[in-house]
């Protein structure tokens, strides 16, 4: 392949410009390039004649002037790419009476332009050892691109997916027995290691300047008890047989306490690690665990609190006193007459006359998939098959505001009311003392001490009132409903149901089917799925 090019040549009675057509798919001669070249050489020309010669199918000569052919030396144009990683030379042939350039002269021109790195001598040799490679971009210097490194990262040798959910079977039931949410580990087991950062390598421009690779990030391991870190602080291993979990980037290993049932034979359980109950939990008993609580049977009116997840394979009948409180997720076959609070999501097949709170989502799926009676609240989304009941059992579902923050706000309202009440009770006492003092009444030491204590109490109350009012204002700013907060119903919604999204609510007065409730223009409205 050869690009088309041009050359100033002798002609009868003067000189002209010969156009050499491209070969084997090379580029055509560029009219603008020809005109720029002739302008630089101060050679007169007719653009239309040159254009006609370029468009000719064969090599053609365009007459320029009735004078002797000028002696024009071979020349070149040098350009450097924007990223300074390439120097490109484009050669133009000498006239028939001119001289060729030399390789040394071109190298001097490159050095004059401060192009000193990555000179492609073979490319220059190909040009000068041949008849010339003209009107073609020749890369005569190549810089070196920087090799960008990679950030350090931590490789974990256990399942870190805290959002694992139960599997929905083909028959519509949910498998609560194979959740894979517990990561058992053995003593000496490798838990995590730091894969070090790769700094990369500097690049170089054709001018010889260094190009810095992008900055990379380091990583370090965070861990709790029962874990050993290697001397180079890159590897974590377990010191005990137990359960490993990742919480906010920190690796924890807890022993698992296993019992058959929680009843009179065990009493209450308070354990720093995880608790595995292979049977049932009887009414009035308490389980407190720093990790997860896994129960294979049924829970009655018990109190269960876990720093991690609570999983109840056969559900809970709380008898109006049973309580679940999880820092992570709650997964149970059903929740009936119970109170449940999760720092993550709640997943169950049915909720009946219960008070349920989840920081993120509540999913009521499976064959039944109903919420009937009670108050169910989630920060982002509630998904249910049947909402309410045909007999109109009062049912309230609420999304869009963090339930814990709303509960904190309601609690502070009561506390502020009590503080204001106490302040008003102290104000007349201080006013009475001030009035007597202005009249010159002398007080006994006991009265002075009482006055000081009352004034100190007033100062403490005022300070507390100021702090609580400030916190309430902060909470109010966070009460805007989250984007896409919704209640999604894949079956029926019955009258008697109240749907609250943020600070907007809707009383359901007729039956809805297969719909989604969202906050639109400040109101709760239903849209089809």
Short mmCIF file of N, CA and C in Angstrom, two decimals, residues 61-212:
data_model
loop_
_atom_site.label_atom_id
_atom_site.label_comp_id
_atom_site.label_asym_id
_atom_site.label_seq_id
_atom_site.Cartn_x
_atom_site.Cartn_y
_atom_site.Cartn_z
N UNK A 61 0.23 15.67 -14.54
CA UNK A 61 1.05 16.84 -14.24
C UNK A 61 0.20 18.09 -14.42
N UNK A 62 0.27 18.95 -13.42
CA UNK A 62 -0.45 20.24 -13.48
C UNK A 62 0.59 21.34 -13.69
N UNK A 63 0.49 22.09 -14.83
CA UNK A 63 1.45 23.16 -15.13
C UNK A 63 1.30 24.27 -14.10
N UNK A 64 2.49 24.81 -13.64
CA UNK A 64 2.48 25.85 -12.62
C UNK A 64 2.98 27.20 -13.15
N UNK A 65 4.17 27.23 -13.79
CA UNK A 65 4.76 28.52 -14.15
C UNK A 65 5.82 28.35 -15.25
N UNK A 66 5.94 29.36 -16.14
CA UNK A 66 6.95 29.33 -17.22
C UNK A 66 8.28 29.87 -16.69
N UNK A 67 8.88 29.13 -15.83
CA UNK A 67 10.20 29.45 -15.28
C UNK A 67 10.96 28.16 -15.08
N UNK A 68 12.26 28.33 -14.76
CA UNK A 68 13.03 27.14 -14.44
C UNK A 68 12.48 26.49 -13.18
N UNK A 69 12.58 25.19 -13.17
CA UNK A 69 12.08 24.44 -11.99
C UNK A 69 12.89 24.85 -10.75
N UNK A 70 12.22 25.29 -9.70
CA UNK A 70 12.95 25.71 -8.49
C UNK A 70 13.62 24.53 -7.80
N UNK A 71 14.71 24.84 -7.11
CA UNK A 71 15.43 23.81 -6.35
C UNK A 71 14.83 23.76 -4.94
N UNK A 72 13.94 22.80 -4.74
CA UNK A 72 13.27 22.65 -3.42
C UNK A 72 13.76 21.36 -2.78
N UNK A 73 14.33 21.47 -1.58
CA UNK A 73 14.83 20.28 -0.89
C UNK A 73 13.69 19.46 -0.29
N UNK A 74 13.96 18.20 -0.12
CA UNK A 74 13.00 17.33 0.59
C UNK A 74 12.74 17.91 1.98
N UNK A 75 11.50 17.92 2.39
CA UNK A 75 11.15 18.50 3.70
C UNK A 75 10.21 17.57 4.45
N UNK A 76 9.96 17.95 5.67
CA UNK A 76 9.03 17.14 6.47
C UNK A 76 8.30 18.02 7.47
N UNK A 77 7.16 17.53 7.91
CA UNK A 77 6.40 18.20 8.96
C UNK A 77 6.35 17.29 10.18
N UNK A 78 6.71 17.84 11.34
CA UNK A 78 6.78 17.04 12.58
C UNK A 78 5.64 17.47 13.50
N UNK A 79 4.87 16.49 13.98
CA UNK A 79 3.78 16.77 14.94
C UNK A 79 3.90 15.81 16.12
N UNK A 80 3.51 16.31 17.27
CA UNK A 80 3.51 15.49 18.49
C UNK A 80 2.06 15.31 18.94
N UNK A 81 1.69 14.08 19.27
CA UNK A 81 0.32 13.80 19.69
C UNK A 81 -0.01 14.53 20.99
N UNK A 82 -1.31 14.68 21.24
CA UNK A 82 -1.76 15.42 22.43
C UNK A 82 -1.22 14.82 23.72
N UNK A 83 -1.13 13.50 23.77
CA UNK A 83 -0.65 12.86 25.00
C UNK A 83 0.88 12.77 25.06
N UNK A 84 1.57 13.38 24.04
CA UNK A 84 3.04 13.39 24.00
C UNK A 84 3.66 12.00 23.94
N UNK A 85 2.90 11.03 23.44
CA UNK A 85 3.41 9.66 23.37
C UNK A 85 3.79 9.24 21.95
N UNK A 86 3.59 10.14 20.98
CA UNK A 86 3.99 9.83 19.61
C UNK A 86 4.50 11.09 18.93
N UNK A 87 5.56 10.92 18.14
CA UNK A 87 5.99 11.98 17.22
C UNK A 87 5.79 11.45 15.81
N UNK A 88 5.08 12.24 15.00
CA UNK A 88 4.71 11.80 13.65
C UNK A 88 5.39 12.72 12.63
N UNK A 89 6.05 12.11 11.67
CA UNK A 89 6.72 12.86 10.60
C UNK A 89 6.01 12.55 9.28
N UNK A 90 5.80 13.60 8.50
CA UNK A 90 5.20 13.44 7.17
C UNK A 90 6.17 14.07 6.16
N UNK A 91 6.77 13.26 5.29
CA UNK A 91 7.78 13.73 4.34
C UNK A 91 7.14 14.22 3.04
N UNK A 92 7.80 15.24 2.44
CA UNK A 92 7.41 15.75 1.13
C UNK A 92 8.64 15.70 0.22
N UNK A 93 8.52 15.17 -1.00
CA UNK A 93 9.71 14.95 -1.84
C UNK A 93 10.36 16.25 -2.31
N UNK A 94 11.65 16.17 -2.61
CA UNK A 94 12.36 17.30 -3.22
C UNK A 94 11.84 17.49 -4.65
N UNK A 95 11.99 18.70 -5.14
CA UNK A 95 11.66 18.92 -6.55
C UNK A 95 12.67 18.16 -7.41
N UNK A 96 12.40 18.08 -8.72
CA UNK A 96 13.29 17.34 -9.61
C UNK A 96 14.70 17.91 -9.61
N UNK A 97 14.80 19.18 -9.24
CA UNK A 97 16.12 19.83 -9.22
C UNK A 97 16.64 19.98 -7.79
N UNK A 98 15.88 19.50 -6.81
CA UNK A 98 16.30 19.67 -5.42
C UNK A 98 16.99 18.44 -4.87
N UNK A 99 17.44 18.53 -3.60
CA UNK A 99 18.19 17.45 -2.96
C UNK A 99 17.32 16.77 -1.89
N UNK A 100 17.59 15.52 -1.67
CA UNK A 100 16.94 14.80 -0.57
C UNK A 100 17.51 15.24 0.77
N UNK A 101 16.72 15.16 1.76
CA UNK A 101 17.19 15.40 3.12
C UNK A 101 18.02 14.21 3.56
N UNK A 102 18.69 14.35 4.70
CA UNK A 102 19.46 13.23 5.26
C UNK A 102 18.83 12.79 6.56
N UNK A 103 19.17 11.59 6.90
CA UNK A 103 18.63 11.04 8.15
C UNK A 103 19.14 11.85 9.35
N UNK A 104 20.40 12.26 9.28
CA UNK A 104 20.97 13.06 10.37
C UNK A 104 20.23 14.38 10.54
N UNK A 105 19.86 15.01 9.41
CA UNK A 105 19.18 16.31 9.51
C UNK A 105 17.81 16.16 10.17
N UNK A 106 17.12 15.06 9.87
CA UNK A 106 15.81 14.83 10.49
C UNK A 106 15.96 14.57 11.99
N UNK A 107 16.98 13.78 12.35
CA UNK A 107 17.21 13.52 13.78
C UNK A 107 17.52 14.82 14.52
N UNK A 108 18.31 15.71 13.86
CA UNK A 108 18.59 17.02 14.47
C UNK A 108 17.31 17.83 14.66
N UNK A 109 16.41 17.76 13.64
CA UNK A 109 15.13 18.46 13.76
C UNK A 109 14.31 17.92 14.93
N UNK A 110 14.35 16.59 15.10
CA UNK A 110 13.61 15.99 16.22
C UNK A 110 14.18 16.46 17.55
N UNK A 111 15.50 16.48 17.65
CA UNK A 111 16.13 16.94 18.91
C UNK A 111 15.85 18.41 19.16
N UNK A 112 15.79 19.19 18.07
CA UNK A 112 15.47 20.61 18.21
C UNK A 112 14.08 20.78 18.81
N UNK A 113 13.19 19.85 18.47
CA UNK A 113 11.83 19.86 19.03
C UNK A 113 11.80 19.15 20.38
N UNK A 114 12.94 18.80 20.92
CA UNK A 114 13.07 18.11 22.21
C UNK A 114 12.48 16.70 22.18
N UNK A 115 12.44 16.08 21.01
CA UNK A 115 11.97 14.70 20.87
C UNK A 115 13.19 13.80 20.95
N UNK A 116 13.37 13.18 22.12
CA UNK A 116 14.61 12.46 22.39
C UNK A 116 14.38 11.01 22.82
N UNK A 117 13.14 10.64 23.11
CA UNK A 117 12.88 9.29 23.66
C UNK A 117 12.12 8.45 22.62
N UNK A 118 12.53 7.19 22.51
CA UNK A 118 11.81 6.23 21.69
C UNK A 118 11.91 6.47 20.21
N UNK A 119 13.04 7.02 19.75
CA UNK A 119 13.22 7.27 18.31
C UNK A 119 13.17 5.95 17.55
N UNK A 120 12.33 5.89 16.53
CA UNK A 120 12.19 4.66 15.73
C UNK A 120 13.14 4.74 14.53
N UNK A 121 14.40 4.33 14.76
CA UNK A 121 15.42 4.43 13.71
C UNK A 121 15.04 3.61 12.48
N UNK A 122 14.41 2.48 12.69
CA UNK A 122 14.07 1.62 11.55
C UNK A 122 13.08 2.30 10.62
N UNK A 123 12.16 3.11 11.20
CA UNK A 123 11.19 3.81 10.36
C UNK A 123 11.90 4.84 9.49
N UNK A 124 12.85 5.58 10.08
CA UNK A 124 13.61 6.56 9.31
C UNK A 124 14.48 5.87 8.24
N UNK A 125 15.06 4.73 8.62
CA UNK A 125 15.88 4.00 7.66
C UNK A 125 15.06 3.52 6.46
N UNK A 126 13.83 3.04 6.74
CA UNK A 126 12.96 2.59 5.66
C UNK A 126 12.71 3.71 4.65
N UNK A 127 12.58 4.93 5.19
CA UNK A 127 12.33 6.07 4.30
C UNK A 127 13.57 6.43 3.49
N UNK A 128 14.70 6.58 4.17
CA UNK A 128 15.90 7.09 3.50
C UNK A 128 16.61 6.03 2.65
N UNK A 129 16.38 4.76 2.93
CA UNK A 129 17.00 3.71 2.13
C UNK A 129 16.13 3.31 0.94
N UNK A 130 15.00 3.98 0.78
CA UNK A 130 14.11 3.73 -0.37
C UNK A 130 13.99 5.02 -1.17
N UNK A 131 13.11 4.97 -2.15
CA UNK A 131 12.85 6.18 -2.94
C UNK A 131 12.08 7.22 -2.13
N UNK A 132 11.70 6.86 -0.94
CA UNK A 132 10.99 7.79 -0.07
C UNK A 132 9.55 7.37 0.17
N UNK A 133 9.09 7.59 1.39
CA UNK A 133 7.69 7.31 1.76
C UNK A 133 7.05 8.67 2.03
N UNK A 134 6.27 9.16 1.07
CA UNK A 134 5.80 10.53 1.14
C UNK A 134 4.30 10.62 1.43
N UNK A 135 3.95 11.81 1.96
CA UNK A 135 2.54 12.11 2.30
C UNK A 135 1.92 10.98 3.13
N UNK A 136 2.72 10.45 4.03
CA UNK A 136 2.29 9.34 4.88
C UNK A 136 2.74 9.64 6.30
N UNK A 137 1.84 9.44 7.26
CA UNK A 137 2.19 9.66 8.67
C UNK A 137 3.08 8.53 9.15
N UNK A 138 4.30 8.88 9.49
CA UNK A 138 5.27 7.90 9.99
C UNK A 138 5.54 8.19 11.46
N UNK A 139 5.29 7.20 12.29
CA UNK A 139 5.56 7.35 13.72
C UNK A 139 7.05 7.14 13.94
N UNK A 140 7.78 8.23 14.18
CA UNK A 140 9.24 8.14 14.27
C UNK A 140 9.73 8.18 15.72
N UNK A 141 8.80 8.37 16.66
CA UNK A 141 9.18 8.30 18.08
C UNK A 141 7.97 7.83 18.86
N UNK A 142 8.18 6.89 19.75
CA UNK A 142 7.09 6.37 20.59
C UNK A 142 7.47 6.49 22.05
N UNK A 143 6.59 7.15 22.81
CA UNK A 143 6.79 7.20 24.25
C UNK A 143 6.34 5.90 24.89
N UNK A 144 6.46 5.85 26.16
CA UNK A 144 6.05 4.66 26.91
C UNK A 144 4.88 5.04 27.80
N UNK A 145 3.73 4.38 27.58
CA UNK A 145 2.56 4.66 28.42
C UNK A 145 2.82 4.16 29.83
N UNK A 146 2.30 4.88 30.82
CA UNK A 146 2.46 4.37 32.19
C UNK A 146 1.63 3.10 32.36
N UNK A 147 2.12 2.18 33.12
CA UNK A 147 1.32 1.00 33.46
C UNK A 147 0.64 1.28 34.78
N UNK A 148 -0.67 1.49 34.71
CA UNK A 148 -1.41 1.81 35.92
C UNK A 148 -1.53 0.57 36.80
N UNK A 149 -1.30 0.76 38.06
CA UNK A 149 -1.36 -0.34 39.00
C UNK A 149 -2.79 -0.62 39.44
N UNK A 150 -2.93 -1.43 40.45
CA UNK A 150 -4.24 -1.79 40.99
C UNK A 150 -4.25 -1.54 42.49
N UNK A 151 -5.44 -1.20 42.99
CA UNK A 151 -5.59 -0.98 44.43
C UNK A 151 -5.42 -2.29 45.19
N UNK A 152 -4.95 -2.17 46.39
CA UNK A 152 -4.94 -3.34 47.28
C UNK A 152 -6.39 -3.69 47.61
N UNK A 153 -6.63 -4.96 47.87
CA UNK A 153 -7.98 -5.36 48.28
C UNK A 153 -7.87 -6.53 49.25
N UNK A 154 -8.98 -6.78 49.91
CA UNK A 154 -9.01 -7.87 50.89
C UNK A 154 -9.79 -9.04 50.30
N UNK A 155 -9.18 -10.18 50.30
CA UNK A 155 -9.83 -11.40 49.83
C UNK A 155 -10.34 -12.18 51.04
N UNK A 156 -11.65 -12.42 51.05
CA UNK A 156 -12.25 -13.13 52.18
C UNK A 156 -12.50 -14.58 51.78
N UNK A 157 -12.21 -15.48 52.70
CA UNK A 157 -12.37 -16.90 52.42
C UNK A 157 -13.62 -17.45 53.09
N UNK A 158 -14.67 -16.64 53.11
CA UNK A 158 -15.97 -17.07 53.61
C UNK A 158 -17.04 -16.21 52.93
N UNK A 159 -18.28 -16.62 53.03
CA UNK A 159 -19.38 -15.91 52.38
C UNK A 159 -19.63 -14.58 53.11
N UNK A 160 -19.49 -13.49 52.38
CA UNK A 160 -19.69 -12.17 53.00
C UNK A 160 -21.03 -11.55 52.61
N UNK A 161 -21.89 -12.31 51.92
CA UNK A 161 -23.18 -11.78 51.47
C UNK A 161 -24.18 -11.80 52.62
N UNK A 162 -24.38 -10.62 53.23
CA UNK A 162 -25.31 -10.53 54.37
C UNK A 162 -26.75 -10.41 53.91
N UNK A 163 -26.98 -10.39 52.59
CA UNK A 163 -28.34 -10.23 52.08
C UNK A 163 -28.90 -11.55 51.56
N UNK A 164 -28.33 -12.66 51.99
CA UNK A 164 -28.85 -13.95 51.58
C UNK A 164 -30.30 -14.09 52.02
N UNK A 165 -31.14 -14.65 51.16
CA UNK A 165 -32.56 -14.76 51.47
C UNK A 165 -33.01 -16.20 51.28
N UNK A 166 -34.10 -16.58 51.93
CA UNK A 166 -34.58 -17.95 51.78
C UNK A 166 -35.02 -18.24 50.35
N UNK A 167 -34.95 -19.51 49.98
CA UNK A 167 -35.29 -19.92 48.62
C UNK A 167 -36.78 -20.21 48.50
N UNK A 168 -37.40 -19.70 47.45
CA UNK A 168 -38.81 -19.96 47.18
C UNK A 168 -38.90 -21.24 46.36
N UNK A 169 -39.59 -22.25 46.89
CA UNK A 169 -39.71 -23.53 46.20
C UNK A 169 -40.72 -23.44 45.07
N UNK A 170 -40.72 -24.47 44.23
CA UNK A 170 -41.65 -24.51 43.08
C UNK A 170 -43.10 -24.54 43.53
N UNK A 171 -43.39 -25.14 44.71
CA UNK A 171 -44.77 -25.24 45.18
C UNK A 171 -45.24 -23.99 45.90
N UNK A 172 -44.41 -22.93 45.93
CA UNK A 172 -44.80 -21.68 46.56
C UNK A 172 -44.39 -21.55 48.01
N UNK A 173 -43.89 -22.62 48.61
CA UNK A 173 -43.43 -22.55 50.00
C UNK A 173 -41.99 -22.05 50.03
N UNK A 174 -41.55 -21.65 51.22
CA UNK A 174 -40.21 -21.10 51.39
C UNK A 174 -39.35 -22.07 52.19
N UNK A 175 -38.14 -22.30 51.74
CA UNK A 175 -37.21 -23.18 52.43
C UNK A 175 -36.46 -22.39 53.49
N UNK A 176 -36.83 -22.62 54.75
CA UNK A 176 -36.20 -21.90 55.86
C UNK A 176 -35.07 -22.72 56.49
N UNK A 177 -34.79 -23.88 55.95
CA UNK A 177 -33.80 -24.75 56.57
C UNK A 177 -32.43 -24.67 55.92
N UNK A 178 -32.37 -24.20 54.68
CA UNK A 178 -31.10 -24.12 53.96
C UNK A 178 -30.88 -22.68 53.50
N UNK A 179 -30.51 -21.85 54.44
CA UNK A 179 -30.35 -20.41 54.16
C UNK A 179 -28.90 -20.03 53.87
N UNK A 180 -27.96 -20.87 54.32
CA UNK A 180 -26.53 -20.59 54.10
C UNK A 180 -26.13 -19.21 54.62
N UNK A 181 -26.70 -18.83 55.75
CA UNK A 181 -26.37 -17.53 56.33
C UNK A 181 -25.35 -17.65 57.47
N UNK A 182 -24.98 -18.86 57.82
CA UNK A 182 -23.98 -19.08 58.87
C UNK A 182 -22.71 -19.57 58.21
N UNK A 183 -21.59 -18.97 58.58
CA UNK A 183 -20.28 -19.34 58.04
C UNK A 183 -19.46 -20.03 59.12
N UNK A 184 -19.54 -21.36 59.24
CA UNK A 184 -18.72 -22.03 60.25
C UNK A 184 -17.24 -21.97 59.88
N UNK A 185 -16.38 -21.91 60.89
CA UNK A 185 -14.94 -21.90 60.64
C UNK A 185 -14.24 -22.78 61.67
N UNK A 186 -13.06 -23.27 61.29
CA UNK A 186 -12.27 -24.14 62.16
C UNK A 186 -11.05 -23.39 62.70
N UNK A 187 -10.54 -23.86 63.82
CA UNK A 187 -9.33 -23.27 64.39
C UNK A 187 -8.19 -23.39 63.39
N UNK A 188 -7.47 -22.28 63.15
CA UNK A 188 -6.37 -22.26 62.20
C UNK A 188 -6.79 -21.96 60.78
N UNK A 189 -8.08 -21.84 60.53
CA UNK A 189 -8.56 -21.59 59.16
C UNK A 189 -8.23 -20.17 58.71
N UNK A 190 -7.75 -20.04 57.47
CA UNK A 190 -7.49 -18.72 56.90
C UNK A 190 -8.82 -18.03 56.61
N UNK A 191 -8.99 -16.83 57.14
CA UNK A 191 -10.25 -16.11 57.00
C UNK A 191 -10.17 -15.00 55.95
N UNK A 192 -9.07 -14.30 55.93
CA UNK A 192 -8.95 -13.16 55.01
C UNK A 192 -7.48 -12.82 54.83
N UNK A 193 -7.17 -12.23 53.68
CA UNK A 193 -5.81 -11.76 53.46
C UNK A 193 -5.83 -10.52 52.57
N UNK A 194 -4.83 -9.68 52.76
CA UNK A 194 -4.67 -8.49 51.94
C UNK A 194 -3.90 -8.85 50.68
N UNK A 195 -4.48 -8.59 49.53
CA UNK A 195 -3.75 -8.70 48.27
C UNK A 195 -3.13 -7.33 48.04
N UNK A 196 -1.78 -7.23 48.11
CA UNK A 196 -1.13 -5.91 48.11
C UNK A 196 -1.42 -5.11 46.85
N UNK A 197 -1.27 -3.82 47.00
CA UNK A 197 -1.44 -2.93 45.86
C UNK A 197 -0.29 -3.09 44.88
N UNK A 198 -0.56 -2.82 43.61
CA UNK A 198 0.47 -2.79 42.57
C UNK A 198 0.69 -1.33 42.20
N UNK A 199 1.86 -0.81 42.47
CA UNK A 199 2.12 0.61 42.26
C UNK A 199 2.10 1.02 40.78
N UNK A 200 2.27 0.02 39.88
CA UNK A 200 2.34 0.36 38.47
C UNK A 200 3.74 0.81 38.09
N UNK A 201 3.89 1.34 36.87
CA UNK A 201 5.20 1.80 36.39
C UNK A 201 5.04 3.16 35.70
N UNK A 202 6.08 4.00 35.86
CA UNK A 202 6.07 5.30 35.20
C UNK A 202 6.17 5.13 33.69
N UNK A 203 5.54 6.01 32.98
CA UNK A 203 5.69 6.09 31.54
C UNK A 203 6.65 7.22 31.19
N UNK A 204 6.92 7.38 29.89
CA UNK A 204 7.83 8.43 29.42
C UNK A 204 7.28 9.03 28.14
N UNK A 205 7.27 10.36 28.05
CA UNK A 205 6.85 11.02 26.83
C UNK A 205 7.99 11.00 25.82
N UNK A 206 7.68 11.37 24.58
CA UNK A 206 8.74 11.40 23.56
C UNK A 206 9.76 12.50 23.88
N UNK A 207 9.37 13.45 24.77
CA UNK A 207 10.32 14.48 25.19
C UNK A 207 11.16 14.02 26.39
N UNK A 208 10.91 12.79 26.86
CA UNK A 208 11.71 12.25 27.96
C UNK A 208 11.15 12.55 29.33
N UNK A 209 9.97 13.18 29.41
CA UNK A 209 9.37 13.48 30.71
C UNK A 209 8.68 12.24 31.26
N UNK A 210 8.70 12.11 32.60
CA UNK A 210 8.09 10.96 33.24
C UNK A 210 6.57 11.18 33.37
N UNK A 211 5.80 10.09 33.19
CA UNK A 211 4.35 10.13 33.35
C UNK A 211 4.00 9.24 34.53
N UNK A 212 3.42 9.86 35.56
CA UNK A 212 3.11 9.13 36.79
C UNK A 212 1.86 8.25 36.59
#
